Coordinates of C-alpha atoms in Angstrom, one line a residue:
M1 CA -49.8 -32.1 -44.0
S2 CA -47.5 -34.8 -45.5
E3 CA -46.6 -38.0 -43.8
T4 CA -42.9 -37.1 -43.8
T5 CA -41.2 -34.6 -41.5
S6 CA -41.2 -31.0 -42.8
R7 CA -39.1 -28.2 -41.5
D8 CA -38.4 -24.5 -41.6
D9 CA -35.2 -22.7 -40.6
V10 CA -35.9 -23.2 -36.9
F11 CA -38.1 -26.2 -36.3
S12 CA -39.0 -29.6 -37.7
Y13 CA -42.6 -30.8 -37.8
K14 CA -43.4 -34.5 -37.8
P15 CA -47.0 -35.8 -37.9
L16 CA -47.8 -37.8 -34.8
D17 CA -49.9 -40.5 -36.4
T18 CA -49.7 -43.3 -33.7
E19 CA -52.9 -45.0 -32.7
L20 CA -52.7 -43.3 -29.3
A21 CA -52.5 -39.9 -30.9
K22 CA -55.4 -40.6 -33.3
A23 CA -57.4 -41.8 -30.3
L24 CA -56.9 -38.4 -28.6
S25 CA -58.3 -36.5 -31.5
C26 CA -61.0 -34.1 -30.3
P27 CA -62.9 -31.0 -31.5
A28 CA -60.2 -28.6 -30.0
A29 CA -57.3 -30.5 -31.7
T30 CA -58.0 -33.1 -34.4
A31 CA -54.4 -33.9 -35.4
F32 CA -51.0 -33.6 -33.7
I33 CA -47.3 -33.0 -34.6
E34 CA -44.0 -33.3 -32.9
V35 CA -42.2 -30.0 -32.9
K36 CA -38.4 -29.9 -32.4
P37 CA -35.7 -27.3 -32.9
V38 CA -33.5 -27.8 -35.9
E39 CA -30.5 -26.1 -34.4
K40 CA -28.0 -27.9 -32.2
F41 CA -27.4 -26.2 -28.9
T42 CA -23.8 -25.6 -27.8
A43 CA -22.6 -24.3 -24.4
S44 CA -22.5 -20.8 -25.8
D45 CA -26.1 -20.6 -27.2
S46 CA -27.8 -22.9 -24.6
P47 CA -30.2 -21.3 -22.1
F48 CA -28.1 -22.9 -19.3
S49 CA -25.0 -21.5 -17.7
D50 CA -23.8 -24.8 -16.4
G51 CA -22.0 -25.7 -19.6
L52 CA -23.7 -29.1 -19.9
P53 CA -25.1 -30.3 -23.2
W54 CA -28.7 -29.9 -24.1
E55 CA -30.7 -31.7 -26.7
P56 CA -34.4 -31.1 -26.2
K57 CA -36.9 -33.7 -27.2
A58 CA -39.8 -33.0 -29.6
C59 CA -42.9 -31.5 -28.1
V60 CA -46.4 -32.8 -28.9
L61 CA -48.7 -30.0 -30.2
P62 CA -51.8 -29.6 -32.4
E63 CA -50.8 -29.4 -36.1
K64 CA -52.1 -25.8 -36.1
Y65 CA -49.1 -24.8 -34.0
Q66 CA -46.6 -25.0 -36.9
H67 CA -48.1 -21.7 -38.2
F68 CA -47.2 -20.0 -34.9
A69 CA -43.9 -21.7 -33.9
E70 CA -41.5 -19.2 -35.5
R71 CA -43.6 -16.2 -34.4
V72 CA -43.4 -17.4 -30.8
R73 CA -39.7 -18.2 -31.1
N74 CA -39.0 -14.6 -32.4
F75 CA -41.4 -12.9 -30.0
T76 CA -39.9 -9.7 -28.6
V77 CA -39.1 -10.0 -24.9
Y78 CA -38.6 -7.0 -22.6
D79 CA -36.7 -6.9 -19.3
D80 CA -39.8 -5.7 -17.4
D81 CA -41.9 -8.7 -18.6
V82 CA -43.1 -11.3 -16.1
W83 CA -43.5 -14.8 -17.5
I84 CA -45.4 -17.6 -15.7
I85 CA -44.5 -20.9 -17.2
T86 CA -45.9 -24.4 -16.3
F87 CA -46.9 -27.7 -17.7
P88 CA -50.7 -27.7 -17.9
K89 CA -52.8 -28.2 -14.8
C90 CA -50.0 -27.2 -12.4
G91 CA -51.7 -24.3 -10.6
T92 CA -51.1 -21.8 -13.4
T93 CA -54.2 -19.7 -12.8
W94 CA -53.4 -19.6 -9.1
T95 CA -49.9 -18.5 -9.7
Q96 CA -50.9 -15.9 -12.3
E97 CA -53.2 -14.2 -9.8
M98 CA -50.6 -14.3 -7.0
V99 CA -47.8 -13.0 -9.1
W100 CA -49.9 -10.2 -10.7
L101 CA -51.2 -8.9 -7.4
I102 CA -47.7 -8.9 -5.7
D103 CA -46.3 -7.1 -8.7
H104 CA -49.1 -4.6 -8.9
N105 CA -49.1 -3.4 -5.3
L106 CA -52.1 -5.6 -4.3
D107 CA -54.5 -3.8 -6.6
Y108 CA -57.6 -5.8 -5.8
E109 CA -60.0 -3.4 -7.4
R110 CA -58.4 -3.9 -10.8
A111 CA -57.9 -7.6 -10.2
K112 CA -61.6 -8.1 -9.6
S113 CA -62.8 -5.8 -12.4
E114 CA -60.5 -7.1 -15.2
S115 CA -60.2 -10.8 -16.0
L116 CA -57.0 -12.6 -15.3
N117 CA -56.7 -13.7 -18.9
S118 CA -56.6 -10.0 -19.9
R119 CA -54.1 -9.1 -17.2
S120 CA -51.9 -12.2 -17.9
V121 CA -52.1 -13.2 -21.5
Y122 CA -51.8 -16.9 -22.6
L123 CA -49.2 -16.5 -25.3
E124 CA -49.6 -19.5 -27.6
I125 CA -53.3 -20.6 -27.1
A126 CA -54.1 -19.3 -30.6
G127 CA -51.8 -22.0 -32.0
I128 CA -53.2 -24.7 -29.7
A129 CA -57.0 -24.4 -29.8
K130 CA -58.4 -25.2 -33.3
N131 CA -61.5 -22.9 -33.0
L132 CA -60.1 -19.9 -31.2
P133 CA -60.6 -16.8 -33.4
V134 CA -58.2 -14.5 -31.5
D135 CA -54.5 -14.1 -32.3
T136 CA -53.0 -14.3 -28.8
V137 CA -49.4 -13.9 -30.0
A138 CA -50.3 -10.5 -31.4
A139 CA -52.4 -9.6 -28.3
A140 CA -49.4 -10.4 -26.1
A141 CA -47.0 -8.4 -28.3
S142 CA -49.2 -5.3 -28.2
K143 CA -50.1 -5.5 -24.5
A144 CA -49.0 -2.4 -22.6
R145 CA -45.8 -2.8 -20.6
P146 CA -44.9 -4.1 -18.1
R147 CA -46.5 -7.3 -19.4
H148 CA -47.5 -10.5 -17.7
I149 CA -47.4 -13.5 -20.0
K150 CA -48.3 -17.1 -19.4
S151 CA -47.1 -20.1 -21.4
H152 CA -47.2 -23.9 -21.2
L153 CA -44.5 -24.3 -23.9
P154 CA -41.3 -26.2 -23.1
M155 CA -38.1 -24.3 -22.9
A156 CA -37.0 -25.1 -26.4
L157 CA -40.1 -23.6 -28.1
L158 CA -40.2 -20.4 -26.0
P159 CA -39.0 -17.0 -27.3
K160 CA -35.2 -17.2 -27.7
Q161 CA -34.9 -13.7 -26.2
L162 CA -36.0 -15.0 -22.8
W163 CA -32.4 -16.4 -22.3
T164 CA -30.6 -13.1 -23.3
V165 CA -33.0 -10.4 -22.0
K166 CA -33.7 -12.4 -18.9
P167 CA -37.1 -11.1 -17.6
K168 CA -38.5 -12.5 -14.4
I169 CA -39.7 -16.1 -14.9
I170 CA -41.8 -18.0 -12.4
Y171 CA -42.0 -21.7 -13.0
V172 CA -44.3 -24.1 -11.1
S173 CA -44.2 -27.9 -11.1
R174 CA -46.7 -30.4 -9.8
N175 CA -46.7 -34.1 -9.2
P176 CA -47.5 -35.9 -12.5
K177 CA -50.1 -38.1 -10.8
D178 CA -52.3 -35.2 -9.8
V179 CA -51.6 -33.6 -13.2
A180 CA -52.9 -36.8 -14.9
V181 CA -56.2 -36.5 -13.1
S182 CA -56.7 -32.8 -13.7
Y183 CA -55.6 -33.0 -17.3
W184 CA -57.9 -35.9 -18.0
H185 CA -60.9 -33.8 -16.9
H186 CA -59.6 -30.8 -18.8
Y187 CA -59.3 -32.9 -22.0
Q188 CA -62.9 -34.2 -21.6
M189 CA -64.7 -31.0 -20.8
I190 CA -62.6 -28.1 -22.3
M191 CA -61.2 -29.9 -25.4
G192 CA -64.2 -32.1 -26.0
Y193 CA -62.4 -35.4 -25.8
R194 CA -64.8 -38.4 -26.0
G195 CA -62.4 -41.3 -25.7
T196 CA -61.7 -43.5 -22.7
R197 CA -59.8 -42.5 -19.6
E198 CA -57.6 -45.6 -20.2
M199 CA -56.5 -44.4 -23.6
F200 CA -55.8 -40.9 -22.3
L201 CA -53.7 -42.3 -19.5
E202 CA -51.8 -44.5 -21.9
A203 CA -51.0 -41.5 -24.0
L204 CA -49.7 -39.6 -21.0
L205 CA -47.3 -42.5 -20.2
A206 CA -46.1 -42.5 -23.8
D207 CA -45.7 -38.6 -23.7
Q208 CA -48.2 -38.3 -26.6
V209 CA -50.5 -35.7 -25.0
V210 CA -50.3 -32.0 -25.9
Y211 CA -47.3 -30.2 -24.3
C212 CA -45.5 -33.6 -23.5
P213 CA -42.9 -34.7 -22.6
Q214 CA -44.0 -33.7 -19.1
V215 CA -41.0 -34.5 -16.9
E216 CA -38.4 -33.0 -19.2
H217 CA -40.6 -29.8 -19.2
V218 CA -39.9 -29.6 -15.5
L219 CA -36.3 -30.7 -15.5
D220 CA -35.2 -28.0 -18.0
F221 CA -36.4 -25.3 -15.6
W222 CA -35.0 -27.1 -12.6
R223 CA -31.6 -26.5 -14.2
L224 CA -32.4 -22.8 -14.2
R225 CA -33.4 -22.6 -10.6
S226 CA -30.3 -20.8 -9.5
E227 CA -30.6 -18.0 -12.1
Q228 CA -31.4 -14.7 -10.5
N229 CA -34.3 -14.0 -12.8
V230 CA -36.0 -17.5 -12.3
L231 CA -38.1 -18.5 -9.3
F232 CA -38.9 -22.3 -9.2
L233 CA -42.0 -23.2 -7.2
T234 CA -44.1 -26.3 -6.7
Y235 CA -47.9 -26.6 -6.4
E236 CA -47.5 -28.7 -3.3
Q237 CA -45.4 -26.0 -1.6
M238 CA -48.2 -23.5 -2.4
K239 CA -50.8 -25.8 -0.9
K240 CA -48.8 -26.6 2.2
N241 CA -47.7 -23.1 3.2
L242 CA -48.9 -20.4 0.9
R243 CA -47.8 -17.6 3.3
E244 CA -44.2 -18.8 3.1
V245 CA -44.4 -18.9 -0.7
L246 CA -45.9 -15.4 -0.8
T247 CA -42.9 -14.1 1.1
K248 CA -40.6 -15.8 -1.4
V249 CA -42.4 -14.2 -4.3
C250 CA -42.4 -10.8 -2.6
D251 CA -38.6 -11.1 -2.2
F252 CA -38.3 -12.1 -5.8
F253 CA -40.1 -8.9 -6.9
G254 CA -38.4 -6.7 -4.3
K255 CA -41.8 -6.0 -2.7
Q256 CA -42.6 -5.5 1.0
Y257 CA -46.0 -6.0 2.5
S258 CA -47.2 -6.1 6.1
D259 CA -48.3 -9.4 7.7
E260 CA -51.8 -8.1 7.6
Q261 CA -51.6 -7.5 3.9
L262 CA -50.1 -10.9 3.2
D263 CA -52.8 -12.5 5.3
E264 CA -55.4 -10.7 3.2
L265 CA -53.7 -11.9 0.0
A266 CA -53.6 -15.5 1.2
R267 CA -57.4 -15.3 1.8
H268 CA -57.9 -13.8 -1.6
L269 CA -55.9 -16.7 -3.1
S270 CA -57.6 -19.4 -1.2
F271 CA -59.2 -22.0 -3.5
D272 CA -62.8 -21.2 -2.4
E273 CA -62.3 -17.4 -3.0
M274 CA -60.6 -18.0 -6.4
K275 CA -63.3 -20.4 -7.5
K276 CA -66.1 -18.0 -6.8
N277 CA -64.3 -15.0 -8.3
P278 CA -65.5 -14.4 -11.9
A279 CA -62.1 -12.6 -12.7
T280 CA -60.1 -15.8 -11.8
N281 CA -62.3 -18.8 -12.2
N282 CA -62.3 -18.9 -16.0
S283 CA -66.0 -19.4 -16.1
D284 CA -66.6 -17.5 -19.4
L285 CA -63.6 -19.2 -21.0
T286 CA -64.8 -22.6 -19.9
R287 CA -68.3 -22.1 -21.2
G288 CA -67.0 -20.8 -24.5
A289 CA -64.7 -23.7 -25.0
M290 CA -67.3 -26.2 -24.0
A291 CA -69.8 -24.7 -26.4
M292 CA -67.2 -24.8 -29.3
N293 CA -66.1 -28.3 -28.5
G294 CA -69.4 -30.2 -28.1
R295 CA -69.9 -29.9 -24.3
K296 CA -72.4 -27.1 -24.2
G297 CA -74.8 -27.3 -21.3
E298 CA -72.8 -29.9 -19.4
S299 CA -71.6 -29.1 -15.9
F300 CA -67.9 -28.4 -15.3
E301 CA -65.8 -25.9 -13.4
F302 CA -62.3 -25.0 -14.5
M303 CA -61.2 -24.8 -10.8
R304 CA -62.3 -28.3 -9.9
K305 CA -60.8 -29.5 -6.6
G306 CA -57.3 -28.1 -6.2
Q307 CA -56.2 -31.0 -3.9
V308 CA -52.9 -32.7 -3.4
G309 CA -53.0 -36.5 -3.6
D310 CA -56.5 -36.7 -5.2
Y311 CA -55.0 -39.1 -7.8
K312 CA -55.5 -41.8 -5.1
N313 CA -59.2 -41.4 -5.4
E314 CA -59.4 -41.4 -9.2
L315 CA -56.5 -43.4 -10.7
P316 CA -56.4 -47.2 -10.9
A317 CA -53.7 -48.8 -8.7
E318 CA -52.1 -50.4 -11.7
Y319 CA -51.8 -47.0 -13.5
I320 CA -50.3 -45.4 -10.3
A321 CA -47.7 -48.1 -10.2
R322 CA -46.8 -47.6 -13.9
L323 CA -46.7 -43.8 -13.5
D324 CA -44.4 -44.2 -10.5
Q325 CA -42.1 -46.3 -12.6
Y326 CA -42.2 -43.8 -15.5
I327 CA -41.4 -40.9 -13.1
A328 CA -38.5 -42.8 -11.5
E329 CA -37.0 -43.6 -14.9
E330 CA -37.3 -40.0 -16.1
L331 CA -35.7 -38.7 -13.0
R332 CA -32.9 -41.3 -12.9
D333 CA -30.1 -38.8 -13.8
S334 CA -31.5 -35.8 -11.9
D335 CA -31.5 -34.6 -8.3
F336 CA -35.0 -33.2 -8.7
R337 CA -37.9 -35.0 -7.0
F338 CA -41.6 -34.2 -7.2
D339 CA -43.3 -33.1 -4.0
L340 CA -46.0 -35.4 -2.7

């Protein structure tokens, strides 16, 4: 790829060749680009109905993604789709299982016999993971309807039909300090990163890690929170009172279950149950990724701790202070605040 920005009709692609980006090179992603829409969004073609301007920032992705960007952007969306969208490490797997079961009449038999990744396809992972041999965009497109689809992409890179067809979208945010800890472990063990924790944390602060910028990812969906087809949740809400969140999700899907059924669902979705369930704990995916990315034989579980506030035990005080300042600056013009 050339050192200058290239573009197609929809996106521009700029090599991210900073020292931080080079330091984050790993077996799963050796080089990175900044992907940004070419088009300028007006009030009439913006995803938002508030009439306010929108100029999305470039998103950091592995250079492989440029071969998938237009396919994802032009992906056919159906009104009976269900989309689960998050920044990485925000309780995505937990949300996928919760949403799939509520939408499928609590079919535990199928949920335990068929992996979550099969029931709820990760749309763009084929364009993210360097060594992945499966075309997940094609797999999602051919999946029998009604489809459940997961993505970590920011709003500007998602299929444009999401904003006209308007399927159900569930978005989940999480405090960036806990995200930083979980993403660091993920980069090490799943992506094969061998650099220092300090360099990774610096890259997060500079929004130079895959799928960044992180806070804007959340704020775009916060602007959609009043749309009838969008449900905005937080990881912290789910940890604090899962039963209350279950009721909210049931209402969103027009489903009614008894208190006993919801109690059973809450037990099924507990961290301990999810962690020991082969259909949800991503053990096969984790072992495969670790083998491909130089971590074969090492010990790591995809569902690691699932705690709120664990950053206090793992992050240096100096970094926490800098991250607090970064978050405050990013939220300066918004009424959104991360849960603690």
